[in-house]
XYZ file of C-alpha atoms in Angstrom:
742
model
C -5.386 8.962 17.902
C -2.498 7.938 15.693
C -3.612 7.493 12.080
C -1.610 5.095 9.919
C 0.017 6.669 6.818
C -2.132 9.825 6.778
C -0.300 12.616 4.982
C 0.041 16.235 6.046
C -2.474 17.328 3.409
C -5.097 14.601 3.867
C -7.465 16.253 6.400
C -9.447 19.007 4.695
C -8.450 21.397 7.489
C -4.865 20.864 6.266
C -5.739 21.531 2.638
C -7.505 18.494 1.146
C -9.788 19.862 -1.578
C -10.963 16.517 -2.959
C -13.080 15.463 0.013
C -14.166 16.869 3.350
C -13.159 15.394 6.693
C -15.741 17.221 8.827
C -14.997 15.481 12.104
C -11.253 16.088 12.052
C -12.043 19.635 10.947
C -14.483 20.018 13.842
C -11.792 18.888 16.263
C -9.432 21.528 14.861
C -12.090 24.253 14.995
C -12.711 23.482 18.661
C -9.020 23.238 19.451
C -5.507 23.928 18.214
C -3.503 22.661 15.288
C 0.239 22.760 14.713
C 1.921 23.244 11.353
C 5.346 22.050 12.524
C 4.663 18.698 14.141
C 7.099 15.884 13.350
C 7.157 12.157 13.807
C 10.530 10.654 14.688
C 10.690 8.253 11.780
C 9.129 8.076 8.310
C 7.925 4.523 8.966
C 5.519 2.857 11.369
C 7.364 0.872 14.060
C 10.027 3.417 15.102
C 7.531 6.267 14.857
C 5.181 4.436 17.237
C 8.018 3.594 19.620
C 8.864 7.304 19.850
C 5.244 8.191 20.637
C 4.989 5.456 23.271
C 8.324 5.991 25.054
C 9.219 9.660 24.629
C 12.613 8.461 23.400
C 14.288 8.064 20.057
C 13.491 4.557 18.770
C 17.162 3.926 17.980
C 17.730 3.593 21.729
C 15.624 0.432 21.544
C 17.140 -0.933 18.304
C 14.018 -0.202 16.296
C 14.941 1.988 13.335
C 12.637 0.505 10.673
C 9.475 -1.554 10.525
C 9.415 -4.772 12.537
C 9.352 -7.811 10.280
C 10.264 -11.493 10.593
C 13.041 -12.588 12.917
C 15.480 -13.109 10.056
C 14.809 -9.721 8.482
C 14.976 -7.970 11.841
C 18.334 -9.584 12.551
C 19.646 -8.724 9.081
C 18.911 -5.039 9.779
C 20.328 -5.060 13.306
C 16.911 -4.673 14.910
C 15.156 -6.027 17.956
C 12.101 -8.227 17.421
C 9.945 -6.079 19.700
C 10.056 -3.089 22.013
C 11.771 -3.992 25.259
C 9.023 -4.058 27.936
C 11.465 -2.271 30.248
C 11.139 0.840 28.089
C 9.247 3.749 29.671
C 5.733 4.193 28.292
C 2.982 6.753 28.671
C 0.498 4.029 29.546
C 2.563 2.549 32.362
C 3.366 5.916 33.941
C -0.284 6.969 33.913
C -1.515 3.568 35.082
C 0.817 3.819 38.075
C -0.998 7.026 39.010
C -4.532 5.709 38.871
C -5.409 5.936 35.204
C -7.334 3.212 33.391
C -5.510 2.492 30.120
C -6.489 0.941 26.798
C -5.073 0.523 23.296
C -7.353 -0.216 20.351
C -5.871 -0.375 16.842
C -2.594 -1.009 15.117
C 0.344 -1.843 17.410
C 3.407 -2.831 15.349
C 5.853 -2.640 18.225
C 6.267 -6.413 18.362
C 4.417 -9.589 17.431
C 3.344 -10.978 14.078
C 5.031 -12.754 11.174
C 7.034 -15.432 13.002
C 7.620 -13.424 16.191
C 5.476 -15.295 18.696
C 7.215 -14.273 21.930
C 6.589 -10.515 21.820
C 4.880 -9.132 24.939
C 1.242 -8.060 24.533
C 0.262 -4.433 25.176
C -0.488 -5.304 28.806
C 3.279 -5.621 29.390
C 3.610 -1.921 28.537
C 0.930 -0.658 30.915
C -2.399 -1.233 29.163
C -5.366 -2.700 31.008
C -7.150 -3.554 27.776
C -6.113 -3.967 24.164
C -7.381 -4.990 20.755
C -4.749 -4.878 18.011
C -4.261 -6.027 14.405
C -2.004 -8.654 12.825
C 1.104 -6.691 13.908
C 0.725 -7.396 17.598
C -0.266 -10.100 20.055
C -3.050 -10.431 22.579
C -6.668 -9.918 21.535
C -6.794 -8.822 17.921
C -8.893 -8.250 14.821
C -7.603 -10.053 11.729
C -8.597 -9.564 8.113
C -10.195 -12.155 5.891
C -8.047 -13.360 2.973
C -4.901 -11.666 4.223
C -1.588 -13.526 4.398
C -0.174 -11.643 7.377
C -3.425 -12.089 9.269
C -3.313 -15.814 8.571
C 0.258 -15.926 9.904
C -0.833 -14.030 13.006
C -3.673 -16.465 13.662
C -1.197 -19.351 13.784
C 0.668 -17.640 16.636
C -2.295 -17.803 18.999
C -1.811 -15.835 22.235
C -5.085 -13.936 22.382
C -8.709 -13.939 21.318
C -9.084 -13.520 17.570
C -11.994 -12.117 15.633
C -12.172 -11.864 11.861
C -13.449 -8.892 9.897
C -13.149 -7.097 6.597
C -10.656 -4.260 6.585
C -13.292 -1.556 6.190
C -14.946 -2.817 9.374
C -11.894 -2.602 11.629
C -11.998 1.070 12.601
C -15.669 0.715 13.524
C -14.731 -2.225 15.748
C -11.929 -0.242 17.402
C -14.185 2.773 17.928
C -16.930 0.554 19.368
C -14.445 -0.785 21.912
C -13.215 2.732 22.667
C -16.743 4.047 23.261
C -17.486 1.113 25.540
C -14.262 1.796 27.448
C -15.199 5.464 27.873
C -18.671 4.618 29.132
C -17.160 2.304 31.737
C -14.719 4.973 32.961
C -16.747 8.184 32.963
C -15.933 8.760 36.625
C -12.286 7.648 36.502
C -9.199 9.097 34.803
C -8.376 7.193 31.637
C -5.744 7.119 28.909
C -6.975 5.746 25.597
C -5.121 5.101 22.331
C -7.122 4.591 19.131
C -4.721 3.846 16.272
C -6.664 3.062 13.052
C -4.870 1.437 10.133
C -7.433 1.613 7.324
C -5.632 4.559 5.670
C -2.624 2.230 5.218
C -2.708 0.531 1.839
C -4.088 -1.704 0.506
C -7.169 0.499 0.751
C -10.326 -1.583 0.999
C -13.432 0.589 1.318
C -17.010 -0.578 1.616
C -17.871 -2.125 -1.770
C -19.109 0.563 -4.139
C -17.996 3.512 -1.993
C -14.965 4.335 -4.161
C -17.290 5.004 -7.102
C -18.469 8.162 -5.330
C -15.024 9.730 -5.663
C -13.944 8.895 -9.218
C -14.800 12.427 -10.352
C -12.344 14.004 -7.887
C -9.728 11.241 -7.591
C -6.497 11.123 -9.581
C -6.932 7.420 -10.329
C -8.624 4.256 -9.044
C -6.136 3.917 -6.184
C -6.895 7.456 -5.091
C -10.654 6.872 -5.225
C -10.322 3.923 -2.854
C -8.124 5.958 -0.533
C -10.585 8.855 -0.424
C -13.441 6.493 0.371
C -11.453 4.989 3.239
C -10.410 8.424 4.532
C -13.987 9.692 4.627
C -15.236 6.548 6.384
C -12.448 6.758 8.958
C -13.367 10.382 9.633
C -16.987 9.313 10.144
C -15.956 6.688 12.681
C -13.761 9.180 14.536
C -16.761 11.490 14.685
C -18.637 8.795 16.594
C -15.793 8.728 19.119
C -15.776 12.523 19.534
C -19.549 12.513 19.962
C -19.308 9.831 22.647
C -16.861 11.951 24.642
C -19.041 15.036 24.343
C -22.286 13.240 25.189
C -20.636 11.701 28.261
C -19.918 15.222 29.521
C -16.149 14.719 29.275
C -15.218 17.423 26.743
C -14.019 19.880 29.393
C -11.712 17.463 31.185
C -10.481 15.316 28.301
C -7.527 16.173 26.081
C -7.884 14.708 22.588
C -4.832 14.559 20.320
C -4.913 13.439 16.683
C -1.913 12.943 14.407
C -0.312 10.425 12.010
C 2.668 8.071 12.206
C 4.366 9.032 8.907
C 3.748 10.385 5.425
C 1.517 8.827 2.757
C 2.397 5.647 0.894
C 4.957 5.567 -1.922
C 5.150 2.053 -3.356
C 6.775 1.908 -6.822
C 3.744 0.335 -8.532
C 1.720 3.509 -8.028
C 3.989 5.277 -10.528
C 3.416 2.748 -13.304
C 2.238 4.337 -16.551
C 2.666 7.821 -15.120
C 0.433 7.295 -12.105
C 0.697 8.890 -8.683
C 0.244 7.414 -5.201
C -2.817 8.166 -3.088
C -2.599 10.447 -0.085
C -1.375 14.023 0.075
C 1.615 15.743 1.646
C 0.026 19.141 1.090
C 2.809 20.032 -1.329
C 5.668 18.973 0.948
C 8.537 17.163 -0.771
C 8.919 13.445 -0.104
C 6.552 10.813 1.221
C 6.664 7.748 3.449
C 10.164 6.233 3.897
C 11.789 9.621 3.290
C 13.342 12.116 5.704
C 12.190 14.981 3.514
C 9.281 16.936 4.990
C 6.530 14.920 3.326
C 7.702 11.811 5.138
C 7.960 13.210 8.666
C 5.841 16.377 9.040
C 2.303 15.430 10.030
C -1.047 16.971 10.975
C -1.483 17.582 14.698
C -4.750 18.613 16.338
C -5.394 18.991 20.087
C -8.749 19.731 21.725
C -9.607 20.326 25.369
C -12.652 22.552 25.712
C -11.998 25.465 28.009
C -8.256 24.850 28.186
C -6.906 24.591 24.633
C -7.829 27.766 22.710
C -10.391 27.086 19.993
C -9.441 27.658 16.369
C -5.802 28.519 17.054
C -3.138 27.675 14.477
C 0.401 27.534 15.896
C 2.988 28.052 13.156
C 5.901 28.627 15.541
C 6.183 25.628 17.863
C 8.281 22.750 16.556
C 6.974 19.632 18.273
C 7.701 15.914 17.839
C 6.357 12.514 18.794
C 8.956 12.174 21.554
C 7.358 15.171 23.288
C 4.058 13.455 24.072
C 5.255 11.437 27.071
C 6.638 14.396 29.072
C 3.697 16.559 27.967
C 0.971 14.078 28.885
C 2.634 13.263 32.199
C 2.846 16.953 33.093
C -0.810 17.521 32.249
C -1.782 14.476 34.341
C 0.312 15.662 37.285
C 2.714 12.728 37.025
C 6.307 13.424 38.051
C 8.773 11.430 35.977
C 10.826 8.898 37.968
C 14.595 9.294 38.044
C 15.028 6.325 35.715
C 12.803 7.844 32.999
C 14.711 10.299 30.817
C 12.690 11.342 27.770
C 14.428 12.712 24.691
C 11.440 15.010 24.168
C 10.351 18.040 26.136
C 7.204 19.178 27.914
C 5.067 21.077 25.396
C 2.052 21.729 27.627
C 2.314 25.494 27.142
C 2.099 25.066 23.371
C -1.066 22.999 23.695
C -2.508 25.726 25.898
C -1.912 28.286 23.171
C 1.523 29.706 24.009
C 4.136 28.907 21.321
C 7.222 27.180 22.722
C 10.792 27.472 21.479
C 12.311 24.040 21.150
C 15.217 23.420 23.550
C 16.982 20.760 21.474
C 16.930 19.946 17.764
C 15.017 16.979 16.363
C 17.192 14.274 14.792
C 16.237 11.429 12.457
C 17.921 8.314 11.109
C 16.437 6.193 8.340
C 17.463 4.655 5.033
C 19.811 2.308 3.232
C 20.255 -1.311 4.143
C 19.307 -0.651 7.766
C 15.863 0.421 6.605
C 15.203 -2.423 4.196
C 12.753 -0.292 2.208
C 12.814 2.934 0.194
C 10.434 5.309 -1.598
C 9.089 4.300 -4.972
C 9.968 7.728 -6.334
C 13.785 7.786 -6.375
C 13.791 11.572 -5.959
C 12.382 11.039 -2.470
C 15.241 8.794 -1.348
C 16.851 11.011 1.249
C 20.232 10.952 2.963
C 20.148 8.687 6.000
C 20.368 11.342 8.714
C 18.519 14.580 9.299
C 18.349 17.306 11.929
C 16.071 20.313 12.354
C 17.277 23.191 14.503
C 15.061 26.238 14.322
C 14.354 26.899 10.663
C 17.437 25.048 9.424
C 17.217 21.428 8.385
C 20.195 19.331 7.325
C 19.936 15.997 5.555
C 23.209 14.117 5.278
C 24.665 10.633 5.259
C 26.538 9.294 8.306
C 29.833 9.754 6.467
C 29.060 13.382 5.646
C 28.178 12.852 2.004
C 25.211 14.180 0.018
C 24.575 17.131 2.336
C 21.294 19.004 1.814
C 20.785 22.186 3.853
C 17.332 23.764 3.804
C 16.006 26.990 5.314
C 12.431 25.903 5.980
C 11.287 29.446 6.719
C 11.908 30.339 3.077
C 11.746 26.922 1.436
C 9.210 24.625 3.089
C 9.117 22.499 -0.055
C 12.866 21.791 0.142
C 13.780 22.848 -3.368
C 16.988 24.824 -2.742
C 20.051 23.151 -1.281
C 22.154 25.709 0.604
C 24.931 23.293 1.596
C 27.515 24.738 -0.785
C 26.639 28.316 0.200
C 26.688 27.764 3.973
C 29.360 25.160 4.733
C 29.844 26.380 8.320
C 26.206 25.609 9.124
C 26.550 22.204 7.502
C 29.581 21.385 9.609
C 27.958 22.609 12.824
C 24.765 20.628 12.327
C 26.682 17.602 11.107
C 28.687 17.555 14.316
C 25.437 17.513 16.282
C 24.160 14.629 14.170
C 27.379 12.699 14.721
C 27.146 13.246 18.461
C 23.560 12.007 18.387
C 24.626 8.940 16.403
C 27.210 8.173 19.078
C 24.523 8.385 21.761
C 22.305 6.055 19.740
C 25.207 3.686 18.974
C 24.955 4.373 15.243
C 28.310 4.082 13.547
C 29.627 7.116 11.678
C 32.599 7.400 9.391
C 35.656 9.494 10.283
C 36.443 12.640 8.269
C 38.920 12.329 5.429
C 42.351 13.624 6.477
C 43.896 15.110 3.338
C 47.104 15.918 5.210
C 47.681 12.191 5.667
C 47.855 11.482 1.919
C 51.553 10.664 1.361
C 51.788 11.349 -2.363
C 49.864 13.097 -5.132
C 50.100 9.863 -7.144
C 47.209 7.438 -6.917
C 48.385 4.910 -9.532
C 51.832 5.043 -11.212
C 52.197 4.074 -14.844
C 55.169 2.150 -16.245
C 56.471 0.820 -19.555
C 53.523 -1.546 -19.921
C 50.731 0.371 -18.210
C 48.931 3.710 -18.374
C 46.300 5.165 -16.034
C 44.344 8.014 -17.603
C 41.130 10.032 -17.640
C 39.903 9.732 -14.044
C 36.422 10.381 -12.697
C 35.151 9.788 -9.150
C 31.811 9.301 -7.451
C 31.635 9.687 -3.671
C 28.851 7.613 -2.133
C 28.207 6.418 1.419
C 31.763 7.138 2.523
C 33.440 5.451 -0.440
C 35.322 7.108 -3.291
C 34.558 5.130 -6.446
C 37.344 5.911 -8.938
C 36.839 5.100 -12.636
C 39.531 5.574 -15.255
C 41.108 4.381 -18.482
C 43.494 1.470 -17.921
C 45.858 0.725 -20.829
C 47.912 -2.460 -20.939
C 50.652 -2.991 -23.521
C 50.981 -6.691 -24.254
C 54.131 -8.585 -25.231
C 53.461 -8.159 -28.955
C 53.293 -4.396 -28.517
C 49.524 -4.231 -28.924
C 47.790 -1.869 -26.472
C 44.349 -2.635 -25.086
C 42.302 -0.014 -23.314
C 39.774 -0.827 -20.593
C 37.370 0.995 -18.355
C 38.563 0.182 -14.822
C 37.599 1.025 -11.252
C 39.092 1.211 -7.759
C 37.713 2.128 -4.318
C 38.958 3.987 -1.268
C 37.482 5.392 1.936
C 40.428 7.652 2.815
C 42.043 8.603 -0.540
C 45.156 6.725 0.589
C 44.399 3.027 0.372
C 43.008 2.127 -3.046
C 41.767 -1.289 -4.054
C 43.385 -3.195 -6.903
C 42.056 -1.871 -10.226
C 39.235 -3.983 -11.641
C 38.336 -4.023 -15.335
C 34.735 -3.294 -16.256
C 34.990 -3.773 -20.026
C 36.331 -6.702 -22.079
C 39.537 -7.155 -24.052
C 37.979 -6.138 -27.339
C 39.642 -6.617 -30.727
C 37.616 -3.792 -32.259
C 37.127 -1.177 -29.532
C 39.218 0.467 -26.841
C 37.061 1.587 -23.913
C 37.855 4.469 -21.594
C 37.613 8.149 -20.729
C 34.706 7.928 -18.275
C 33.206 11.405 -18.014
C 31.269 11.200 -14.757
C 28.609 9.224 -12.888
C 25.180 10.669 -12.206
C 22.119 9.448 -10.337
C 19.218 9.058 -12.767
C 16.034 7.604 -11.323
C 17.042 4.670 -9.167
C 20.224 3.861 -11.100
C 23.741 5.162 -11.523
C 24.641 6.222 -15.066
C 28.232 6.579 -16.281
C 29.265 8.020 -19.633
C 32.383 6.888 -21.509
C 33.939 6.696 -24.965
C 35.347 4.131 -27.386
C 38.226 4.404 -29.833
C 38.505 1.962 -32.732
C 41.119 -0.779 -32.792
C 43.598 -2.072 -33.927
C 46.441 0.305 -33.185
C 47.340 2.913 -35.713
C 44.900 5.633 -34.758
C 45.633 6.230 -31.074
C 43.392 9.293 -30.889
C 40.422 7.726 -32.608
C 38.782 8.600 -35.896
C 35.326 9.321 -37.261
C 34.027 6.118 -35.679
C 34.879 7.178 -32.108
C 31.664 7.226 -30.081
C 30.280 8.043 -26.633
C 28.223 5.655 -24.515
C 26.473 5.153 -21.190
C 26.527 2.258 -18.748
C 24.139 1.704 -15.843
C 24.473 0.233 -12.372
C 22.440 -0.353 -9.225
C 25.430 -0.381 -6.881
C 28.449 1.271 -8.597
C 30.029 -2.189 -8.794
C 28.227 -4.199 -11.478
C 27.616 -2.349 -14.735
C 25.467 -2.970 -17.793
C 26.692 -3.309 -21.350
C 27.454 0.064 -22.974
C 24.555 1.795 -24.734
C 25.246 4.259 -27.548
C 24.713 7.887 -26.556
C 23.050 9.531 -29.569
C 23.863 13.092 -28.599
C 23.400 14.424 -32.153
C 19.750 13.341 -32.091
C 17.928 10.123 -32.981
C 17.661 11.120 -36.637
C 21.453 11.110 -37.158
C 22.683 7.628 -38.174
C 25.561 6.203 -36.180
C 27.829 6.265 -39.205
C 27.351 10.012 -39.666
C 27.821 11.193 -36.091
C 31.443 12.155 -36.601
C 34.301 11.758 -34.130
C 33.089 12.424 -30.591
C 34.891 11.666 -27.339
C 35.066 12.594 -23.636
C 31.382 12.871 -22.610
C 30.216 14.555 -19.402
C 26.655 14.741 -17.990
C 25.276 17.682 -15.993
C 21.830 18.416 -14.544
C 20.519 21.834 -15.499
C 20.653 24.415 -12.702
C 17.190 25.876 -13.326
C 15.353 22.872 -14.796
C 16.092 19.721 -12.728
C 14.447 17.460 -15.316
C 16.869 18.566 -18.022
C 20.305 17.027 -18.563
C 23.239 18.326 -20.584
C 25.895 16.231 -22.259
C 29.202 17.925 -23.069
C 31.563 16.137 -25.449
C 34.622 16.842 -27.545
C 33.628 17.507 -31.156
C 34.756 20.621 -33.026
C 35.585 22.181 -29.677
C 33.248 21.405 -26.797
C 29.784 20.517 -28.077
C 26.707 20.118 -25.956
C 23.289 18.503 -26.281
C 20.350 18.189 -23.913
C 17.826 15.515 -23.008
C 15.158 14.691 -20.440
C 15.482 10.912 -20.573
C 19.166 10.420 -21.562
C 17.922 8.800 -24.772
C 16.417 11.499 -26.984
C 18.975 14.271 -27.382
C 18.863 17.733 -28.963
C 22.019 19.426 -30.199
C 22.547 22.861 -28.608
C 25.804 24.230 -30.009
C 29.505 24.341 -29.162
C 32.256 26.517 -27.698
C 36.019 26.493 -28.050
C 37.710 24.082 -25.666
C 39.834 21.003 -25.264
C 39.310 17.396 -24.272
C 38.212 15.765 -20.999
C 35.458 18.246 -20.244
C 34.216 18.593 -16.666
C 31.541 21.185 -15.774
C 30.460 21.963 -12.202
C 28.477 24.695 -10.478
C 30.142 27.334 -8.333
C 27.510 29.625 -6.868
C 25.669 31.245 -9.770
C 28.330 30.251 -12.280
C 29.332 27.168 -14.196
C 33.011 26.244 -14.240
C 34.425 24.190 -17.091
C 37.677 22.271 -16.768
C 39.108 20.984 -20.044
C 42.391 19.846 -21.566
C 44.396 22.132 -23.854
C 47.710 20.771 -25.232
C 49.112 20.938 -21.696
C 47.615 21.715 -18.328
C 44.007 22.058 -17.269
C 42.101 24.916 -18.849
C 39.376 26.749 -16.955
C 36.363 28.656 -18.280
C 33.438 30.272 -16.466
C 29.886 30.989 -17.615
C 26.519 32.007 -16.221
C 24.403 30.508 -19.003
C 26.429 27.658 -20.619
C 26.634 29.682 -23.837
C 29.034 32.526 -23.132
C 32.324 31.438 -21.577
C 35.313 33.406 -20.350
C 38.774 31.899 -20.182
C 40.291 31.816 -16.702
C 43.738 30.541 -17.598
C 45.451 27.164 -17.366
C 46.442 25.153 -14.268
C 49.641 23.166 -14.210
C 49.629 22.342 -10.472
C 53.028 20.897 -9.456
C 54.121 19.929 -12.945
C 57.496 21.660 -12.687
C 58.447 19.459 -9.731
C 56.760 16.224 -10.840
C 58.784 13.963 -13.150
C 55.661 11.884 -13.828
C 53.950 14.890 -15.485
C 56.832 16.275 -17.571
C 55.321 15.029 -20.819
C 51.858 16.379 -20.152
C 49.479 17.170 -17.291
C 45.830 16.865 -18.313
C 42.306 15.472 -17.773
C 41.326 17.370 -14.643
C 38.113 16.006 -13.155
C 36.770 18.037 -10.193
C 34.594 16.517 -7.485
C 33.171 19.419 -5.484
C 32.861 18.312 -1.850
C 33.351 21.723 -0.268
C 29.945 21.464 1.344
C 30.598 17.948 2.591
C 31.606 17.932 6.279
C 33.696 14.798 5.881
C 35.892 16.283 3.134
C 35.279 20.025 2.893
C 37.318 20.549 -0.288
C 36.980 20.380 -4.028
C 39.063 17.410 -5.175
C 40.776 17.306 -8.556
C 41.780 13.993 -10.115
C 44.003 14.166 -13.197
C 46.642 12.263 -15.126
C 50.204 13.049 -16.038
C 52.634 11.509 -18.550
C 56.372 11.015 -18.115
C 56.960 11.745 -21.804
C 55.205 13.689 -24.545
C 52.568 11.594 -26.274
C 54.577 11.180 -29.509
C 57.815 10.353 -27.696
C 59.057 6.877 -28.763
C 59.412 5.935 -25.095
C 55.642 6.325 -24.621
C 53.375 8.644 -22.738
C 49.985 7.670 -24.070
C 49.707 3.889 -23.867
C 52.223 3.741 -21.031
C 53.946 5.920 -18.422
C 50.719 7.758 -17.553
C 49.770 8.134 -13.876
C 46.769 9.345 -11.885
C 47.120 12.182 -9.362
C 45.114 14.203 -6.850
C 44.950 17.845 -5.660
C 42.383 19.908 -3.734
C 41.095 23.456 -3.349
C 38.826 25.676 -1.278
C 37.933 28.095 -4.064
C 38.664 26.302 -7.388
C 41.506 28.787 -7.955
C 44.238 27.929 -5.469
C 45.209 24.253 -5.370
C 47.180 22.117 -2.929
C 48.577 18.602 -3.053
C 50.699 16.269 -0.919
C 54.235 17.571 -0.518
C 55.935 14.270 -1.246
C 55.921 12.930 -4.783
C 56.918 9.375 -5.573
C 59.457 9.308 -8.385
C 61.163 12.625 -7.596
């Protein structure tokens, strides 16, 4: 039994305290349950392919849910599971088993895909599916996808209300059992009523309003209880037929509970429970892929046992079921899973190979409604360690599940060797699955410390960088001196994948007669958007360092390419009028170490000032410390490290609490040898990628001036260049040996 979208915490035996699921609980009491069972995808189609084939679904070009032909093609997916794939049903049928599938299919057929094979092509004698499959099927009244399925034909169709479907599937299953009491059989019952939209028997949801979180939850609970009742009928039929002692029953789910964005409207929450695990459906965090698992076989599977040690996955069912049935696997069937029979018989099994996942981004075509649950696109669990990471090595999250089952502490920066080791395994797996991965960044190949070289008419200053999906997004101040001597300052951007080849700078702000834009502090992820902070100086020329009207701002983006109009950052608090804020420049945003919902903004005003907010709109002033311009604050273990700009060089301070700072000296890097920094070296922005397997260093981006800023030849509006250096420990820095302009 594969339940659709049932979360880890939905059965009461797994912690549901809102309602009881007595029949699933009975199954667990009479058998064994696992606490570390995983599906191989956080979404339906690939998860089901893994169960059916014993192989990773990526081998069959199914890495997200099957949709229309056009959407499948856009995501590089097949339209249906290749009927040549190995399946449990076919292997057992070849050895005398009667086989049947009743319930959701979703491995091909539906929408406009009318040529998908029916379940019989995969080894089933009988089948009755839903709108996401072909052959005989039950379709729902007043449902668009069911109407589309009906137009495809290819099978007998009956119509029903959604709350009636599981009863219909169970009726067919009981009939099948009665007809095969004296013959081996393999039966799949895959209900889909727990998948939203939840449509219980009219009036049933009213029974649960006193325990439900909201109306959506009440409907879900009503559906869950009714599904449990129908499953109880199936269990009773097996027992009454005298089959309990020679029938293995397995119950699990295909992925975590739903997470559509609309559930969060007005502070709401989605229905379904992960039992406290982080993440939900469409996420590689635990709540999306760890599922309930119950097995019962009276007299063989120990009753009431809870196995907290075995790490099992959907790909293990094919080799396990075949072993139990006495079926030797043919030479041309090579499962990715392993035989877990001993675990089902009560002896914990140590997993021979890690479990690997791939899901997310454009290939997925769907993402969690809660942006915090959007995970990196790859994941691997080996023993108690779990790594989540993007194919290019970015956004690494390393979790020790033995100490942190809720995935709240990222150990990637503390254990880089483990990150690299697991990342190499993920990359090897991606190669086997024909999933492209990006090559590591080779810092030794960078020919020069200069990224962009300023001249008499151009200055490049104040860099910041965001690394995302293998791309370095560089933002900086671009100054252009026009023929009349007037200087205009813009916020500009460039991209690179290797830190060598940078795209032509592109302006993000207009040629403004009143404001000069620039000095981007950093880019953070807030909700489902990118947020960048920046500053403005007044124009026209005459006050090159700004005055009391200098302000800080934020801009927002969905893709790091197209940005919104600047929005004033009221870091002194909403009660302070804009005209009385005072001169403030060089903003920088930082998430609090101990309170993830709290954000700090550092900015240059009477030293380095700081304010905090929870929504980036309502700010509270929190004090200041001595320091220079171009503030950058990052975490290094239990400490914060501040980089700032004194009159020359890059100053460093350290703190454990953001209030008490100790000076750590001033960096000048290669200034003595670099003609393009003889005027000043400043504005050090540090991007800490030491825990990133693709980079493995902390990168510093900075700017240098050929001449002092008051030199008549320039040095502020021109002859300023961007450079790069890197470090393992934030103390000792390296850079390319060759310097253009020497």
